[in-house]
Short mmCIF file of C-alpha atoms in Angstrom, two decimals:
data_model
loop_
_atom_site.label_atom_id
_atom_site.label_comp_id
_atom_site.label_asym_id
_atom_site.label_seq_id
_atom_site.Cartn_x
_atom_site.Cartn_y
_atom_site.Cartn_z
CA MET A 8 -145.67 30.46 -118.99
CA PRO A 9 -144.77 26.82 -119.87
CA SER A 10 -141.22 25.89 -118.95
CA SER A 11 -138.63 23.27 -119.81
CA ILE A 12 -135.21 22.35 -118.48
CA ILE A 13 -132.58 20.77 -120.74
CA ILE A 14 -129.76 18.93 -119.00
CA GLY A 15 -126.68 18.86 -121.24
CA SER A 16 -125.38 20.80 -124.24
CA GLY A 17 -124.51 18.04 -126.70
CA PRO A 18 -126.28 17.21 -129.98
CA ALA A 19 -129.40 15.72 -128.33
CA ALA A 20 -129.81 18.79 -126.13
CA ALA A 21 -129.32 21.14 -129.08
CA ALA A 22 -132.02 19.34 -131.07
CA ALA A 23 -134.47 19.50 -128.18
CA VAL A 24 -133.93 23.25 -127.82
CA LEU A 25 -134.40 23.65 -131.57
CA ALA A 26 -137.86 22.07 -131.23
CA LEU A 27 -138.87 23.84 -128.02
CA SER A 28 -137.77 27.24 -129.29
CA GLU A 29 -140.52 27.06 -131.93
CA LYS A 30 -143.02 27.62 -129.11
CA PRO A 31 -142.81 31.40 -128.55
CA ASP A 32 -143.84 31.42 -124.90
CA GLU A 33 -141.73 28.43 -123.78
CA LYS A 34 -139.22 29.32 -121.07
CA ILE A 35 -136.12 27.20 -121.71
CA THR A 36 -133.32 26.71 -119.18
CA VAL A 37 -130.18 24.78 -120.15
CA PHE A 38 -127.39 23.77 -117.82
CA ASP A 39 -124.27 21.63 -117.87
CA PRO A 40 -120.69 21.71 -116.51
CA GLY A 41 -119.77 23.85 -119.52
CA THR A 42 -116.02 23.24 -119.91
CA VAL A 43 -114.65 25.30 -122.79
CA LEU A 44 -111.41 25.78 -124.68
CA ASP A 45 -108.92 28.04 -122.91
CA ALA A 46 -108.96 31.73 -123.89
CA GLU A 47 -105.42 31.76 -125.28
CA THR A 48 -106.15 28.96 -127.74
CA GLN A 49 -109.40 30.65 -128.73
CA GLU A 50 -107.35 33.75 -129.62
CA VAL A 51 -105.08 31.62 -131.83
CA ILE A 52 -108.11 30.19 -133.66
CA SER A 53 -109.53 33.67 -134.11
CA ARG A 54 -106.27 34.84 -135.70
CA LEU A 55 -106.10 31.89 -138.06
CA SER A 56 -109.77 32.20 -139.08
CA LYS A 57 -109.15 35.71 -140.44
CA LEU A 58 -106.26 34.71 -142.71
CA ARG A 59 -105.71 32.68 -145.85
CA VAL A 60 -104.12 29.30 -145.22
CA ASP A 61 -100.89 30.39 -146.93
CA ASP A 62 -100.57 33.26 -144.44
CA TRP A 63 -100.92 31.21 -141.26
CA ASP A 64 -98.19 31.48 -138.64
CA GLU A 65 -96.38 28.16 -138.21
CA GLU A 66 -96.33 28.39 -134.42
CA ASP A 67 -100.09 29.06 -134.32
CA VAL A 68 -100.68 26.03 -136.54
CA ARG A 69 -98.44 23.84 -134.40
CA ARG A 70 -100.32 24.86 -131.27
CA VAL A 71 -103.79 23.92 -132.55
CA SER A 72 -102.78 20.76 -134.42
CA LEU A 73 -101.47 18.48 -131.69
CA GLN A 74 -102.20 14.88 -132.58
CA PRO A 75 -104.38 12.44 -130.59
CA LYS A 76 -102.87 11.12 -127.37
CA GLN A 77 -102.37 7.42 -126.74
CA VAL A 78 -104.24 6.64 -123.51
CA GLN A 79 -104.45 2.83 -123.85
CA SER A 80 -101.74 0.96 -125.76
CA ASP A 81 -104.18 -1.35 -127.56
CA SER A 82 -106.86 1.16 -128.50
CA LEU A 83 -107.38 4.22 -130.66
CA PRO A 84 -105.72 7.34 -129.25
CA GLU A 85 -107.87 10.03 -127.66
CA LYS A 86 -108.59 12.95 -129.99
CA ARG A 87 -107.65 16.50 -129.19
CA SER A 88 -109.62 19.62 -130.06
CA TYR A 89 -107.25 22.40 -131.12
CA GLY A 90 -104.53 20.72 -129.06
CA SER A 91 -106.74 20.58 -125.95
CA ASP A 92 -108.28 17.70 -124.02
CA PHE A 93 -111.14 19.89 -122.74
CA PRO A 94 -113.91 17.56 -124.06
CA PHE A 95 -112.53 14.82 -121.75
CA VAL A 96 -111.68 16.90 -118.66
CA ASN A 97 -113.22 15.61 -115.45
CA LYS A 98 -115.28 18.27 -113.71
CA GLY A 99 -116.92 15.77 -111.39
CA GLN A 100 -118.94 13.93 -114.02
CA LEU A 101 -116.39 11.08 -114.08
CA ASP A 102 -115.94 10.81 -110.31
CA GLY A 103 -117.04 7.34 -109.28
CA VAL A 104 -116.91 5.89 -112.82
CA HIS A 105 -114.91 2.65 -112.79
CA CYS A 106 -114.04 0.21 -115.56
CA GLU A 107 -113.32 -3.50 -115.53
CA GLY A 108 -111.08 -4.90 -118.22
CA ARG A 109 -110.57 -3.27 -121.58
CA VAL A 110 -113.22 -0.55 -121.37
CA ASN A 111 -112.94 3.16 -122.15
CA SER A 112 -113.38 5.32 -119.04
CA ALA A 113 -113.73 8.77 -120.68
CA VAL A 114 -117.42 8.19 -121.40
CA ILE A 115 -119.11 11.36 -120.06
CA SER A 116 -118.11 14.81 -121.31
CA SER A 117 -118.17 17.99 -119.24
CA ALA A 118 -117.70 20.14 -122.34
CA TYR A 119 -119.96 22.82 -123.72
CA GLY A 120 -121.10 20.98 -126.86
CA GLY A 121 -120.19 17.57 -125.40
CA PHE A 122 -118.28 15.10 -127.55
CA SER A 123 -119.43 16.89 -130.72
CA ASN A 124 -116.25 18.94 -130.19
CA VAL A 125 -114.25 15.90 -131.34
CA TRP A 126 -116.63 13.86 -133.52
CA GLY A 127 -116.07 12.84 -137.13
CA ALA A 128 -118.97 14.96 -138.50
CA GLN A 129 -120.53 11.96 -140.30
CA ILE A 130 -124.27 12.09 -140.86
CA MET A 131 -126.52 9.52 -142.47
CA PRO A 132 -129.98 8.43 -141.34
CA PHE A 133 -130.62 4.92 -140.11
CA SER A 134 -132.13 2.63 -142.72
CA ALA A 135 -135.90 2.09 -142.75
CA ALA A 136 -135.24 -1.55 -141.78
CA THR A 137 -133.58 -0.44 -138.55
CA PHE A 138 -136.80 1.18 -137.32
CA ARG A 139 -138.77 -2.04 -137.72
CA ARG A 140 -137.33 -2.95 -134.34
CA TRP A 141 -138.49 0.40 -132.85
CA PRO A 142 -142.04 1.39 -131.72
CA PHE A 143 -142.23 3.89 -134.59
CA ASP A 144 -140.93 3.83 -138.15
CA PHE A 145 -138.83 5.80 -140.60
CA SER A 146 -141.82 7.89 -141.69
CA ASP A 147 -142.10 9.23 -138.12
CA MET A 148 -138.46 10.31 -138.27
CA GLU A 149 -138.11 11.69 -141.78
CA GLU A 150 -139.41 15.20 -141.08
CA HIS A 151 -137.10 15.46 -138.07
CA TYR A 152 -134.11 14.30 -140.10
CA ARG A 153 -135.00 17.00 -142.60
CA THR A 154 -135.27 19.69 -139.90
CA ILE A 155 -131.90 18.80 -138.40
CA LEU A 156 -130.19 18.74 -141.80
CA GLY A 157 -131.64 22.18 -142.43
CA HIS A 158 -130.22 23.43 -139.13
CA ILE A 159 -126.65 22.15 -139.49
CA PRO A 160 -124.17 22.44 -142.37
CA PHE A 161 -124.49 19.46 -144.69
CA ALA A 162 -122.23 18.18 -147.46
CA GLY A 163 -122.74 15.04 -149.51
CA GLU A 164 -123.71 13.73 -152.92
CA SER A 165 -126.18 11.35 -154.54
CA ASP A 166 -124.87 7.80 -154.97
CA ASP A 167 -125.67 4.13 -154.36
CA LEU A 168 -125.89 4.62 -150.59
CA GLU A 169 -129.29 6.22 -151.15
CA GLU A 170 -130.81 2.80 -151.75
CA TRP A 171 -130.82 2.23 -147.98
CA PHE A 172 -129.92 5.67 -146.60
CA PRO A 173 -131.92 8.45 -148.32
CA LEU A 174 -130.17 11.71 -149.10
CA ILE A 175 -132.62 13.93 -147.23
CA GLY A 176 -132.34 17.66 -147.77
CA SER A 177 -130.09 19.59 -150.17
CA PRO A 178 -126.43 19.03 -149.34
CA ASP A 179 -123.54 21.05 -150.69
CA PRO A 180 -121.02 19.10 -152.77
CA LEU A 181 -117.89 17.88 -151.01
CA PRO A 182 -114.56 19.65 -151.56
CA PRO A 183 -112.13 18.06 -154.03
CA LEU A 184 -111.36 14.50 -152.97
CA ALA A 185 -107.97 12.92 -152.36
CA PRO A 186 -106.36 10.94 -155.22
CA ARG A 187 -106.90 7.60 -153.44
CA THR A 188 -110.59 8.40 -152.92
CA GLN A 189 -110.96 9.30 -156.59
CA MET A 190 -109.28 6.04 -157.61
CA VAL A 191 -111.52 3.90 -155.39
CA LEU A 192 -114.69 5.63 -156.58
CA ALA A 193 -113.58 5.22 -160.21
CA ASN A 194 -112.81 1.54 -159.63
CA TYR A 195 -116.21 1.05 -158.02
CA ASP A 196 -117.97 2.69 -160.97
CA ARG A 197 -115.96 0.51 -163.39
CA HIS A 198 -116.64 -2.76 -161.54
CA ARG A 199 -119.90 -1.88 -159.84
CA ASP A 200 -121.76 -5.13 -160.52
CA ARG A 201 -118.88 -7.32 -159.36
CA VAL A 202 -118.37 -5.29 -156.20
CA ARG A 203 -122.08 -5.23 -155.43
CA SER A 204 -122.20 -9.03 -155.84
CA THR A 205 -119.94 -9.29 -152.78
CA GLY A 206 -122.48 -7.35 -150.68
CA ILE A 207 -120.42 -4.16 -150.75
CA THR A 208 -121.70 -0.68 -151.64
CA ILE A 209 -119.42 2.36 -151.93
CA GLY A 210 -120.47 5.98 -151.65
CA ARG A 211 -119.13 9.41 -150.77
CA ALA A 212 -119.10 10.67 -147.22
CA ARG A 213 -121.93 12.79 -145.85
CA LEU A 214 -120.59 15.37 -143.46
CA ALA A 215 -121.81 18.09 -141.12
CA PHE A 216 -119.46 20.80 -142.24
CA SER A 217 -119.53 23.95 -144.36
CA ALA A 218 -117.91 22.57 -147.50
CA PRO A 219 -118.24 25.71 -149.69
CA GLU A 220 -116.10 27.69 -147.24
CA CYS A 221 -113.42 25.02 -146.87
CA GLN A 222 -109.81 26.04 -147.55
CA PRO A 223 -108.16 22.59 -147.44
CA CYS A 224 -105.42 22.64 -144.83
CA GLY A 225 -105.24 19.06 -143.49
CA LEU A 226 -106.30 19.99 -139.94
CA CYS A 227 -109.85 18.62 -139.88
CA MET A 228 -109.01 15.84 -137.46
CA THR A 229 -107.36 18.13 -134.91
CA GLY A 230 -109.77 21.07 -135.16
CA CYS A 231 -110.82 23.23 -138.11
CA PRO A 232 -109.32 26.73 -137.67
CA GLN A 233 -112.31 28.11 -139.61
CA SER A 234 -114.77 26.30 -137.28
CA LEU A 235 -116.53 24.79 -140.30
CA ILE A 236 -117.18 21.41 -138.65
CA PHE A 237 -120.48 21.43 -136.78
CA SER A 238 -120.46 21.27 -133.00
CA ALA A 239 -123.55 21.46 -130.80
CA SER A 240 -121.86 24.46 -129.21
CA HIS A 241 -122.53 26.36 -132.45
CA SER A 242 -126.26 25.80 -132.00
CA PHE A 243 -126.16 26.89 -128.39
CA ASP A 244 -124.16 29.99 -129.30
CA ARG A 245 -126.99 30.96 -131.63
CA PHE A 246 -129.70 30.25 -129.05
CA ARG A 247 -127.83 32.32 -126.47
CA ARG A 248 -127.20 35.25 -128.81
CA SER A 249 -130.89 35.38 -129.66
CA GLY A 250 -131.83 35.35 -125.97
CA ARG A 251 -133.98 32.29 -126.56
CA ILE A 252 -132.50 30.24 -123.72
CA ASP A 253 -131.23 30.80 -120.20
CA TYR A 254 -127.91 28.96 -120.27
CA ARG A 255 -126.10 28.23 -117.00
CA SER A 256 -122.70 26.54 -116.90
CA GLY A 257 -120.90 25.07 -113.93
CA LEU A 258 -123.74 22.76 -112.88
CA LEU A 259 -123.80 18.97 -112.66
CA ALA A 260 -127.21 17.28 -112.39
CA VAL A 261 -127.29 14.73 -109.56
CA ARG A 262 -131.01 13.88 -109.23
CA VAL A 263 -134.23 14.20 -111.20
CA ASP A 264 -137.73 13.58 -109.82
CA GLN A 265 -141.36 14.57 -110.22
CA GLU A 266 -143.66 16.14 -107.64
CA GLY A 267 -147.23 16.11 -108.90
CA ASP A 268 -147.13 17.81 -112.30
CA THR A 269 -143.78 19.44 -111.62
CA ALA A 270 -140.43 18.07 -112.80
CA VAL A 271 -137.55 18.65 -110.39
CA VAL A 272 -133.78 18.67 -110.91
CA HIS A 273 -131.12 18.85 -108.22
CA ALA A 274 -127.75 20.03 -109.51
CA ARG A 275 -124.41 20.60 -107.83
CA GLU A 276 -122.75 23.97 -108.31
CA LEU A 277 -119.23 22.93 -109.25
CA SER A 278 -117.54 26.04 -107.86
CA SER A 279 -119.01 25.72 -104.36
CA GLY A 280 -120.46 22.23 -104.06
CA ARG A 281 -123.82 23.75 -103.16
CA ILE A 282 -126.96 21.95 -104.36
CA GLN A 283 -129.45 23.98 -106.40
CA ARG A 284 -133.04 22.92 -106.98
CA PHE A 285 -134.73 23.64 -110.33
CA THR A 286 -138.36 23.07 -111.32
CA ALA A 287 -140.16 23.14 -114.67
CA ASP A 288 -143.15 21.66 -116.44
CA ARG A 289 -140.84 19.20 -118.20
CA VAL A 290 -137.22 18.08 -118.06
CA PHE A 291 -135.28 16.73 -121.05
CA VAL A 292 -132.23 14.68 -120.07
CA GLY A 293 -129.40 14.70 -122.61
CA CYS A 294 -126.23 13.88 -120.67
CA GLY A 295 -125.07 11.28 -123.18
CA PRO A 296 -126.02 7.59 -122.88
CA ILE A 297 -123.82 6.75 -119.88
CA GLY A 298 -124.23 10.11 -118.14
CA THR A 299 -127.99 9.81 -118.48
CA THR A 300 -127.95 6.17 -117.37
CA ARG A 301 -126.03 7.06 -114.23
CA LEU A 302 -128.29 10.00 -113.38
CA ILE A 303 -131.46 7.96 -113.87
CA LEU A 304 -130.24 4.91 -111.94
CA GLY A 305 -129.36 7.17 -109.02
CA SER A 306 -132.68 8.99 -109.23
CA LEU A 307 -134.57 5.69 -109.26
CA GLY A 308 -132.42 4.29 -106.45
CA SER A 309 -131.84 1.22 -108.59
CA ASP A 310 -128.82 -1.01 -108.21
CA GLN A 311 -130.01 -3.46 -110.89
CA PRO A 312 -127.41 -3.76 -113.68
CA VAL A 313 -128.42 -2.40 -117.07
CA HIS A 314 -126.84 -3.10 -120.44
CA LEU A 315 -125.97 -0.62 -123.16
CA SER A 316 -125.85 -1.71 -126.76
CA GLU A 317 -122.76 -0.55 -128.62
CA SER A 318 -121.84 -0.41 -132.29
CA ALA A 319 -118.35 -1.71 -131.70
CA GLN A 320 -115.41 -0.13 -133.51
CA PHE A 321 -112.41 -1.48 -135.38
CA VAL A 322 -109.58 0.04 -137.40
CA LEU A 323 -108.60 -1.72 -140.62
CA PRO A 324 -105.61 -0.51 -142.68
CA MET A 325 -105.86 -1.10 -146.44
CA MET A 326 -103.10 -1.26 -149.01
CA SER A 327 -103.33 -0.57 -152.75
CA MET A 328 -101.17 -1.89 -155.57
CA LYS A 329 -101.31 1.38 -157.47
CA PRO A 330 -99.62 4.30 -155.67
CA THR A 331 -100.79 7.89 -155.45
CA PRO A 332 -98.51 10.93 -155.23
CA ASP A 333 -96.92 11.40 -151.80
CA PRO A 334 -99.90 12.51 -149.65
CA ARG A 335 -97.64 14.55 -147.37
CA THR A 336 -97.14 17.09 -150.15
CA ARG A 337 -100.87 17.81 -150.50
CA ARG A 338 -103.27 19.92 -148.47
CA GLU A 339 -106.70 18.28 -148.33
CA PHE A 340 -109.70 18.11 -146.11
CA THR A 341 -109.06 15.09 -143.91
CA LEU A 342 -112.51 14.10 -142.67
CA ASN A 343 -113.98 10.83 -143.88
CA GLN A 344 -114.18 10.92 -147.70
CA PHE A 345 -115.95 7.70 -148.68
CA ASN A 346 -117.96 4.95 -147.04
CA MET A 347 -118.06 1.21 -147.55
CA VAL A 348 -121.25 -0.54 -146.48
CA ILE A 349 -120.98 -4.33 -146.19
CA GLY A 350 -124.44 -5.91 -146.17
CA GLU A 351 -125.52 -9.38 -145.14
CA ASP A 352 -129.14 -8.79 -146.18
CA ASP A 353 -131.03 -6.92 -148.87
CA GLU A 354 -132.77 -4.35 -146.64
CA GLY A 355 -129.90 -2.42 -145.04
CA PHE A 356 -130.30 -3.88 -141.55
CA ASP A 357 -127.50 -6.41 -141.02
CA VAL A 358 -124.68 -4.20 -142.25
CA SER A 359 -121.23 -3.11 -141.20
CA GLN A 360 -119.90 0.27 -142.26
CA ILE A 361 -116.34 1.49 -142.77
CA HIS A 362 -115.35 5.15 -143.13
CA PHE A 363 -112.17 5.87 -145.10
CA TYR A 364 -109.87 8.76 -144.31
CA PRO A 365 -107.12 10.34 -146.44
CA PHE A 366 -103.64 10.86 -145.04
CA ASN A 367 -103.15 12.98 -141.96
CA GLN A 368 -100.21 13.29 -139.57
CA ALA A 369 -101.64 10.62 -137.27
CA TYR A 370 -100.91 8.04 -140.00
CA TYR A 371 -97.21 8.86 -139.86
CA ASP A 372 -97.12 9.02 -136.06
CA ALA A 373 -98.64 5.53 -135.84
CA LEU A 374 -95.88 3.96 -137.95
CA PRO A 375 -93.27 1.80 -136.17
CA GLY A 376 -90.27 3.82 -135.06
CA PHE A 377 -87.89 2.31 -137.61
CA LEU A 378 -90.11 3.56 -140.47
CA GLN A 379 -89.85 7.11 -139.11
CA HIS A 380 -86.06 7.01 -139.30
CA PRO A 381 -84.49 8.95 -142.22
CA ALA A 382 -82.78 5.77 -143.40
CA ALA A 383 -86.19 4.23 -144.06
CA ALA A 384 -87.50 7.16 -146.11
CA PHE A 385 -87.65 5.18 -149.36
CA ALA A 386 -89.81 2.43 -147.83
CA THR A 387 -91.97 4.90 -145.88
CA ASP A 388 -92.67 6.98 -148.99
CA ARG A 389 -93.92 3.94 -150.85
CA LEU A 390 -95.97 2.73 -147.91
CA LEU A 391 -97.78 6.04 -147.40
CA SER A 392 -98.53 6.32 -151.13
CA ARG A 393 -100.47 3.05 -150.92
CA LEU A 394 -102.01 3.23 -147.43
CA THR A 395 -105.64 4.01 -146.60
CA VAL A 396 -107.14 3.63 -143.13
CA GLY A 397 -110.71 2.54 -142.53
CA LEU A 398 -112.60 3.13 -139.28
CA GLY A 399 -115.29 0.46 -139.11
CA TYR A 400 -118.35 -0.37 -137.02
CA LEU A 401 -120.46 -3.46 -136.43
CA PRO A 402 -124.13 -3.28 -135.43
CA SER A 403 -124.91 -3.60 -131.73
CA TRP A 404 -126.52 -7.02 -132.15
CA ALA A 405 -123.16 -8.31 -133.41
CA SER A 406 -121.08 -6.48 -130.78
CA PRO A 407 -120.28 -6.86 -127.08
CA LYS A 408 -122.61 -5.07 -124.68
CA VAL A 409 -121.51 -2.69 -121.94
CA ARG A 410 -122.89 -3.60 -118.53
CA VAL A 411 -123.44 -0.71 -116.12
CA THR A 412 -123.60 -1.64 -112.44
CA ALA A 413 -124.53 1.09 -109.97
CA GLN A 414 -123.76 1.36 -106.28
CA MET A 415 -125.98 3.89 -104.54
CA SER A 416 -124.43 6.62 -102.44
CA ALA A 417 -125.53 7.09 -98.84
CA ALA A 418 -125.74 10.83 -99.49
CA PRO A 419 -129.02 11.92 -101.10
CA ASP A 420 -127.40 14.35 -103.53
CA GLU A 421 -124.52 12.22 -104.83
CA LEU A 422 -124.42 10.37 -108.12
CA PRO A 423 -124.00 6.62 -107.69
CA GLN A 424 -120.70 4.87 -108.29
CA ILE A 425 -120.88 2.93 -111.54
CA THR A 426 -118.77 0.13 -112.98
CA LEU A 427 -118.56 -0.49 -116.74
CA THR A 428 -117.85 -3.99 -118.03
CA SER A 429 -117.72 -5.27 -121.61
CA GLU A 430 -119.48 -8.59 -122.04
CA GLY A 431 -121.74 -10.84 -124.00
CA PHE A 432 -120.59 -12.20 -127.38
CA SER A 433 -119.26 -15.46 -128.74
CA GLU A 434 -115.71 -14.93 -129.92
CA ALA A 435 -114.24 -15.64 -133.34
CA LYS A 436 -110.69 -15.00 -134.44
CA VAL A 437 -109.11 -12.95 -137.22
CA LYS A 438 -105.35 -13.55 -137.46
CA GLY A 439 -105.39 -14.82 -133.88
CA LYS A 440 -107.34 -11.86 -132.49
CA ASP A 441 -110.62 -12.36 -130.66
CA VAL A 442 -113.42 -10.55 -132.48
CA PRO A 443 -117.22 -10.82 -132.82
CA PRO A 444 -118.28 -13.55 -135.25
CA MET A 445 -119.65 -11.07 -137.82
CA LEU A 446 -116.24 -9.53 -138.47
CA PRO A 447 -114.62 -12.50 -140.28
CA ASP A 448 -117.48 -12.42 -142.80
CA VAL A 449 -116.96 -8.66 -143.27
CA ILE A 450 -113.25 -9.24 -143.94
CA LYS A 451 -114.05 -12.09 -146.35
CA ARG A 452 -116.34 -9.85 -148.41
CA ILE A 453 -113.75 -7.07 -148.50
CA ARG A 454 -111.11 -9.52 -149.75
CA ARG A 455 -113.46 -10.67 -152.52
CA ALA A 456 -113.94 -7.07 -153.66
CA ALA A 457 -110.28 -6.10 -153.22
CA PRO A 458 -109.11 -6.92 -156.79
CA TYR A 459 -111.79 -4.61 -158.21
CA LEU A 460 -111.35 -1.72 -155.75
CA ASP A 461 -107.57 -2.09 -155.26
CA LEU A 462 -108.12 -2.01 -151.50
CA TRP A 463 -106.53 -4.98 -149.73
CA PRO A 464 -107.21 -5.41 -145.99
CA VAL A 465 -104.13 -5.69 -143.78
CA THR A 466 -105.70 -7.84 -141.09
CA PRO A 467 -102.52 -8.40 -138.99
CA GLN A 468 -102.58 -4.66 -138.24
CA MET A 469 -106.30 -4.51 -137.51
CA LEU A 470 -107.17 -2.86 -134.20
CA TRP A 471 -110.29 -3.90 -132.28
CA SER A 472 -111.38 -1.11 -129.91
CA GLY A 473 -112.31 -1.83 -126.31
CA GLY A 474 -115.77 -1.44 -124.85
CA ALA A 475 -117.45 2.00 -124.92
CA LYS A 476 -114.71 3.35 -127.21
CA SER A 477 -116.88 3.87 -130.29
CA TYR A 478 -119.13 6.42 -128.51
CA HIS A 479 -121.94 4.87 -130.56
CA PHE A 480 -123.79 3.30 -127.66
CA GLY A 481 -127.12 3.46 -125.88
CA GLY A 482 -130.27 1.52 -125.14
CA SER A 483 -130.09 1.37 -121.34
CA PHE A 484 -133.73 2.58 -121.27
CA PRO A 485 -134.92 1.68 -124.77
CA HIS A 486 -138.10 2.88 -126.43
CA ALA A 487 -140.82 0.23 -126.31
CA SER A 488 -144.45 0.04 -127.34
CA GLU A 489 -145.40 -0.21 -123.68
CA ARG A 490 -143.30 0.94 -120.74
CA ASN A 491 -142.14 -1.94 -118.57
CA THR A 492 -140.90 -1.13 -115.07
CA GLY A 493 -139.10 -4.45 -114.77
CA ARG A 494 -137.10 -3.91 -117.97
CA ALA A 495 -136.77 -0.13 -117.47
CA THR A 496 -138.10 0.73 -120.92
CA THR A 497 -139.35 4.13 -122.08
CA ASP A 498 -142.29 5.12 -124.24
CA ARG A 499 -141.89 6.92 -127.57
CA LEU A 500 -141.40 10.18 -125.62
CA GLY A 501 -138.47 8.80 -123.63
CA ARG A 502 -140.46 8.51 -120.38
CA LEU A 503 -140.03 5.78 -117.80
CA ALA A 504 -143.10 4.35 -116.06
CA ARG A 505 -142.33 6.32 -112.89
CA TRP A 506 -142.52 9.78 -114.48
CA ASP A 507 -144.51 11.50 -117.21
CA ARG A 508 -142.70 14.86 -117.09
CA ILE A 509 -139.11 13.64 -117.48
CA HIS A 510 -137.93 12.73 -120.98
CA LEU A 511 -134.69 10.94 -121.92
CA ILE A 512 -133.56 12.29 -125.28
CA ASP A 513 -130.13 10.84 -126.11
CA GLY A 514 -128.89 7.43 -127.23
CA SER A 515 -129.98 5.89 -123.93
CA VAL A 516 -133.42 5.34 -125.50
CA PHE A 517 -132.27 3.62 -128.71
CA PRO A 518 -133.66 0.06 -129.01
CA ASN A 519 -130.59 -0.88 -131.05
CA VAL A 520 -127.50 0.81 -132.48
CA PRO A 521 -126.77 0.02 -136.15
CA ALA A 522 -123.30 0.31 -137.63
CA THR A 523 -124.22 3.38 -139.64
CA THR A 524 -123.62 6.93 -138.45
CA PHE A 525 -125.11 7.78 -135.07
CA THR A 526 -125.40 11.49 -134.26
CA LEU A 527 -127.94 12.53 -136.89
CA THR A 528 -130.45 10.03 -135.51
CA VAL A 529 -129.68 11.14 -131.94
CA MET A 530 -130.58 14.69 -132.94
CA ALA A 531 -133.62 13.75 -135.04
CA ASN A 532 -135.06 11.52 -132.32
CA SER A 533 -134.53 14.17 -129.65
CA HIS A 534 -136.23 16.72 -131.89
CA ARG A 535 -139.13 14.31 -132.38
CA ILE A 536 -139.50 13.71 -128.63
CA ALA A 537 -139.52 17.44 -127.85
CA CYS A 538 -142.00 18.21 -130.65
CA GLU A 539 -144.40 15.50 -129.51
CA ALA A 540 -144.02 16.52 -125.85
CA MET A 541 -145.10 20.07 -126.72
CA GLU A 542 -148.34 18.67 -128.12
CA LEU A 543 -149.28 17.25 -124.73
CA THR A 544 -151.63 19.29 -122.55
CA GLY A 545 -150.26 20.87 -119.40
#
């Protein structure tokens, strides 16, 4: 019986299992640390999921809607999932991970479902132009995009974004949009030619959530009580219920290798510290870009620094002249509602993308203390009725890189120590802040379109995230036409020159990371790798 091992339970791992499970006789073993939400909170979610929103208990809602926690004063706060930090809990996967300077340290998840427990649910394919820098093209990916979009919930609508980012599949329409979103979309339709002349395209969000079942409650960003937002854990729950996989939690992979035609994994049992040895015909490594990088560097015994490409993140508040009704009095879905793509070319390659979110409690919590005082209520009301927040990304070739330096352990079954450093771009300034040189042009284009969209960038309040904070990173072992030991590249099946039975399936194999949404391509590429691997003999 052919056999495969999947390391990890995030989106890449889920997509690989989806492909492998199509082979009826394939024995599939999946393992990871498997941290989950505590049982008491799960009971609260179960109660809420069975009731109408109007019937929810206030204490239950308070418990599962704790806001993100500020970990670094000059960066975005760390999201919570139903009030819990379980996606970020260290179960050994972060031991020995060090950061220099302004770099995010919570870069490897121990959670069942990985960081998809706290993602923004945004799904668009990469543009065809992006794949011209890869050893395969969009046509090789399209069927896998389609398969993934058929596997996960999908909401979105046809609009101008399709020119570069095809609307693959049959999405459900989005729930009713917030008043500010409706105004911006109407302004864009009214002044489309003028806005497009600035290089800006506006379109509705595309989201991995079950829109038809949505009862708007304003809790999307802290955890949907109806569990309508896709998590890779949902896929694994299905695979486990069907008996299609052998899932084992409480294990941390520390080495991979190949002996003849057999792939080997050594994993530490977290409860006892004991090392277990697993073998299979093939191993698919989906620990997330930095988790995979660390595991592979240790397995290769390599202390040569590698660089990850990152689509760097920024937060840009926008103000509007025309107010909307007080958003605090409305219950809406609070995921991203519309996208702004700012293009510097005519093929959808050199673009920045900004996702716009309607009001949620985090807006209010981020206001200066004096604006939260009752005496400032008049000013605060008017501010919130005009405020929109955009979460933006630059492409990796216009962003700092993250250098990963490994120090090998003397023990054979220990992961190496790694140090993460942000480096490698010429600085420009926006309102005195050091930023990559592409960002001033992005701001300039937004300002030119502002009179038509009634969205004015508030650059003094712009926040530039530190290294590895976007979670859109990879490319430590990029796909290449030919594997190169010196540059540590992988072939189209995610294999390094040293092994032909070990496949890297997450963002670690991306040749570049565009500014557009990340996870759908992670899943589609993993699905492609697993499908093509099954076609190999032996």
